[in-house]
Amino acid sequence: HAAKYVYAPVPGLSHARNVGAASARSDLIAYLDDDAVADRRWIARLVAPFYDDRAMVVTGRIDPLDLPNAIGDRYLEIAFQRAFVGCVDRETLGWFWLANTGHIGVGGNMMLRREAFQHWPGFDTRLGRGALIAGSEEHCAFFQLIDRGYRCIHVPEAVVSHPGVRSAEQLQNFEQMIENALAYFTLLFAEYLAHRRELLRGIMRRF
């Protein structure tokens, strides 16, 4: 299939995504996890919304491949019971909170225009697996792109399936990633002064 493998010596998911994007030559760049299984119509359904010139990111749905026990049920509750919003831009009510809390989609099923990397510094290498804050890198990307005037679209028909959690240790690691959201909120509070009020309002509503 003319696949090309690119080695990224610096660890970290965000760094790897940036290296992959820099190596790509197509107009659109799709991301999924290495243990995910894509539906045969996955690519076509992610591509379709890019007829919208303002669409810079399109995300899809992630289904569990297996739910073997009560641990898997808990994983399903955490990972997949989330209300996604179909289209988010700066005119969307509450867009800042939606973008930064996973209501647009997740990094294991997303497609970006390669053009995005010309207007945006790329995935924040301080975030994501292998970084100090092990998560929220895709949410930060969605937020930064929307803040620049672009649009993110969620397409639930674009499906990839991902293995579920099989042990209590894996579930604990997954829940730890959710707790890392608090560290990410601290970063947002420190670096994005213009959005502090929206951030605090969202935290107060949630907690």
Tab-separated table of C-alpha atoms in Angstrom:
chain	number	residue	atom	x	y	z
A	1	HIS	CA	0.000	0.000	0.000
A	2	ALA	CA	3.046	2.288	-0.358
A	3	ALA	CA	3.119	2.812	3.394
A	4	LYS	CA	5.968	4.821	4.881
A	5	TYR	CA	7.267	4.310	8.413
A	6	VAL	CA	8.781	7.399	10.068
A	7	TYR	CA	10.884	7.067	13.226
A	8	ALA	CA	10.528	9.790	15.856
A	9	PRO	CA	13.415	9.493	18.384
A	10	VAL	CA	11.894	11.958	20.849
A	11	PRO	CA	9.181	10.228	22.940
A	12	GLY	CA	5.663	11.578	23.245
A	13	LEU	CA	2.395	11.224	21.363
A	14	SER	CA	2.139	14.896	20.425
A	15	HIS	CA	5.682	14.935	19.073
A	16	ALA	CA	4.971	11.808	17.009
A	17	ARG	CA	1.814	13.351	15.558
A	18	ASN	CA	3.714	16.478	14.568
A	19	VAL	CA	6.475	14.427	12.940
A	20	GLY	CA	3.875	12.422	11.037
A	21	ALA	CA	2.183	15.580	9.802
A	22	ALA	CA	5.516	17.047	8.674
A	23	SER	CA	6.189	13.864	6.672
A	24	ALA	CA	2.757	13.763	5.043
A	25	ARG	CA	2.155	14.959	1.487
A	26	SER	CA	-1.621	14.640	1.262
A	27	ASP	CA	-4.042	17.510	1.851
A	28	LEU	CA	-5.735	15.624	4.710
A	29	ILE	CA	-4.076	13.756	7.598
A	30	ALA	CA	-5.925	11.029	9.503
A	31	TYR	CA	-4.984	9.758	12.958
A	32	LEU	CA	-5.998	6.589	14.776
A	33	ASP	CA	-4.406	4.381	17.456
A	34	ASP	CA	-2.137	1.504	16.432
A	35	ASP	CA	-4.464	-1.042	18.067
A	36	ALA	CA	-7.671	0.354	16.577
A	37	VAL	CA	-9.677	-1.231	13.765
A	38	ALA	CA	-11.195	1.160	11.236
A	39	ASP	CA	-14.540	0.659	9.547
A	40	ARG	CA	-14.148	0.251	5.777
A	41	ARG	CA	-15.988	3.556	5.221
A	42	TRP	CA	-14.010	5.396	7.914
A	43	ILE	CA	-11.853	7.534	5.611
A	44	ALA	CA	-14.684	8.460	3.243
A	45	ARG	CA	-16.903	9.618	6.094
A	46	LEU	CA	-14.157	11.717	7.674
A	47	VAL	CA	-13.343	13.335	4.331
A	48	ALA	CA	-16.918	14.331	3.438
A	49	PRO	CA	-17.310	17.367	5.789
A	50	PHE	CA	-14.218	19.069	4.397
A	51	TYR	CA	-16.375	20.573	1.650
A	52	ASP	CA	-16.770	23.290	4.300
A	53	ASP	CA	-13.806	25.628	3.805
A	54	ARG	CA	-13.773	26.535	7.491
A	55	ALA	CA	-13.609	22.893	8.630
A	56	MET	CA	-10.086	22.225	9.877
A	57	VAL	CA	-10.746	19.120	11.993
A	58	VAL	CA	-13.195	16.239	11.621
A	59	THR	CA	-13.550	13.580	14.302
A	60	GLY	CA	-15.373	10.262	14.401
A	61	ARG	CA	-16.759	7.773	16.912
A	62	ILE	CA	-14.747	5.185	18.839
A	63	ASP	CA	-16.540	1.957	19.720
A	64	PRO	CA	-15.185	-0.677	22.120
A	65	LEU	CA	-13.969	-3.890	20.513
A	66	ASP	CA	-14.654	-5.920	23.622
A	67	LEU	CA	-16.209	-5.521	27.058
A	68	PRO	CA	-15.238	-8.694	28.889
A	69	ASN	CA	-16.329	-7.866	32.435
A	70	ALA	CA	-17.399	-5.245	34.961
A	71	ILE	CA	-14.095	-3.432	34.467
A	72	GLY	CA	-14.923	-3.132	30.792
A	73	ASP	CA	-18.358	-1.798	31.671
A	74	ARG	CA	-16.765	0.926	33.804
A	75	TYR	CA	-14.410	1.794	30.930
A	76	LEU	CA	-17.402	2.089	28.609
A	77	GLU	CA	-19.116	4.440	31.048
A	78	ILE	CA	-16.050	6.681	31.269
A	79	ALA	CA	-14.850	6.591	27.678
A	80	PHE	CA	-17.918	6.462	25.497
A	81	GLN	CA	-20.858	7.977	27.394
A	82	ARG	CA	-20.177	11.526	26.291
A	83	ALA	CA	-22.438	13.930	24.458
A	84	PHE	CA	-20.687	14.985	21.267
A	85	VAL	CA	-21.535	18.183	19.416
A	86	GLY	CA	-21.805	17.957	15.629
A	87	CYS	CA	-20.176	21.253	14.675
A	88	VAL	CA	-18.290	23.724	16.849
A	89	ASP	CA	-16.834	27.118	15.982
A	90	ARG	CA	-16.479	30.451	17.757
A	91	GLU	CA	-20.187	31.154	17.259
A	92	THR	CA	-21.175	27.983	19.166
A	93	LEU	CA	-22.493	28.643	22.670
A	94	GLY	CA	-19.946	27.363	25.202
A	95	TRP	CA	-17.419	26.458	22.504
A	96	PHE	CA	-14.407	26.914	24.791
A	97	TRP	CA	-15.638	24.356	27.306
A	98	LEU	CA	-16.839	21.939	24.624
A	99	ALA	CA	-13.483	22.000	22.852
A	100	ASN	CA	-11.422	21.505	25.985
A	101	THR	CA	-13.449	18.710	27.596
A	102	GLY	CA	-13.801	16.132	24.853
A	103	HIS	CA	-17.196	17.019	23.404
A	104	ILE	CA	-15.814	17.406	19.887
A	105	GLY	CA	-14.064	14.042	19.756
A	106	VAL	CA	-10.766	12.403	20.665
A	107	GLY	CA	-7.383	11.957	19.052
A	108	GLY	CA	-7.815	8.257	18.341
A	109	ASN	CA	-10.190	9.112	15.485
A	110	MET	CA	-9.591	12.440	13.790
A	111	MET	CA	-8.566	14.040	10.515
A	112	LEU	CA	-6.971	17.455	9.982
A	113	ARG	CA	-6.138	19.547	6.978
A	114	ARG	CA	-2.367	19.599	6.485
A	115	GLU	CA	-2.864	23.332	5.996
A	116	ALA	CA	-3.621	23.587	9.729
A	117	PHE	CA	0.085	23.233	10.513
A	118	GLN	CA	0.772	26.382	8.514
A	119	HIS	CA	-1.452	28.486	10.782
A	120	TRP	CA	-0.974	26.680	14.111
A	121	PRO	CA	2.143	25.408	15.937
A	122	GLY	CA	0.928	21.808	16.067
A	123	PHE	CA	0.121	19.504	18.964
A	124	ASP	CA	1.496	20.821	22.259
A	125	THR	CA	4.372	18.489	23.178
A	126	ARG	CA	3.779	19.155	26.885
A	127	LEU	CA	0.513	17.220	26.550
A	128	GLY	CA	-0.391	13.640	25.667
A	129	ARG	CA	1.050	10.216	26.344
A	130	GLY	CA	4.741	10.393	27.198
A	131	ALA	CA	4.508	14.042	28.309
A	132	LEU	CA	4.220	15.734	31.690
A	133	ILE	CA	0.439	16.003	31.330
A	134	ALA	CA	-0.587	12.653	29.872
A	135	GLY	CA	-3.693	13.702	27.993
A	136	SER	CA	-5.805	16.554	26.562
A	137	GLU	CA	-3.455	17.179	23.626
A	138	GLU	CA	-6.238	16.800	21.063
A	139	HIS	CA	-8.594	19.014	23.084
A	140	CYS	CA	-5.960	21.730	23.178
A	141	ALA	CA	-5.546	21.398	19.410
A	142	PHE	CA	-9.289	21.720	18.828
A	143	PHE	CA	-9.467	24.761	21.112
A	144	GLN	CA	-6.515	26.513	19.446
A	145	LEU	CA	-7.854	25.934	15.942
A	146	ILE	CA	-11.358	27.115	16.803
A	147	ASP	CA	-9.858	30.150	18.526
A	148	ARG	CA	-8.144	30.954	15.213
A	149	GLY	CA	-11.527	31.039	13.480
A	150	TYR	CA	-11.782	27.489	12.166
A	151	ARG	CA	-14.449	24.831	12.655
A	152	CYS	CA	-14.395	21.306	14.126
A	153	ILE	CA	-16.987	18.747	13.005
A	154	HIS	CA	-17.893	15.433	14.646
A	155	VAL	CA	-19.176	12.628	12.393
A	156	PRO	CA	-20.473	9.666	14.456
A	157	GLU	CA	-20.742	7.505	11.315
A	158	ALA	CA	-16.921	7.543	10.930
A	159	VAL	CA	-16.147	4.636	13.255
A	160	VAL	CA	-13.047	2.960	14.588
A	161	SER	CA	-13.151	0.205	17.200
A	162	HIS	CA	-10.642	0.108	20.040
A	163	PRO	CA	-9.816	-2.627	22.580
A	164	GLY	CA	-11.444	-2.102	25.941
A	165	VAL	CA	-9.807	-2.174	29.358
A	166	ARG	CA	-9.031	-5.705	30.516
A	167	SER	CA	-7.633	-5.209	34.024
A	168	ALA	CA	-8.079	-3.064	37.119
A	169	GLU	CA	-4.598	-1.622	36.537
A	170	GLN	CA	-5.506	-0.497	33.032
A	171	LEU	CA	-8.703	1.074	34.342
A	172	GLN	CA	-6.732	2.921	37.021
A	173	ASN	CA	-4.364	4.261	34.354
A	174	PHE	CA	-7.327	5.390	32.262
A	175	GLU	CA	-8.943	7.147	35.219
A	176	GLN	CA	-5.594	8.835	35.940
A	177	MET	CA	-5.700	10.357	32.460
A	178	ILE	CA	-9.054	11.894	33.315
A	179	GLU	CA	-7.571	13.334	36.515
A	180	ASN	CA	-4.828	14.875	34.364
A	181	ALA	CA	-7.549	17.145	33.007
A	182	LEU	CA	-7.176	19.209	36.185
A	183	ALA	CA	-3.516	19.774	35.347
A	184	TYR	CA	-4.550	20.773	31.841
A	185	PHE	CA	-7.093	23.248	33.245
A	186	THR	CA	-4.282	24.765	35.310
A	187	LEU	CA	-2.220	25.220	32.138
A	188	LEU	CA	-5.172	26.892	30.413
A	189	PHE	CA	-5.703	29.184	33.386
A	190	ALA	CA	-2.031	30.214	33.402
A	191	GLU	CA	-1.562	30.754	29.670
A	192	TYR	CA	-4.915	31.831	28.211
A	193	LEU	CA	-5.907	34.850	30.234
A	194	ALA	CA	-8.670	35.866	27.835
A	195	HIS	CA	-10.533	32.619	28.575
A	196	ARG	CA	-10.127	32.451	32.353
A	197	ARG	CA	-13.708	33.471	33.056
A	198	GLU	CA	-15.096	30.794	30.715
A	199	LEU	CA	-12.820	28.174	32.260
A	200	LEU	CA	-13.807	29.001	35.830
A	201	ARG	CA	-17.488	29.146	34.893
A	202	GLY	CA	-17.256	25.687	33.346
A	203	ILE	CA	-15.416	24.226	36.325
A	204	MET	CA	-17.972	25.629	38.750
A	205	ARG	CA	-20.840	24.131	36.730
A	206	ARG	CA	-19.156	20.748	36.517
A	207	PHE	CA	-17.824	20.409	40.060
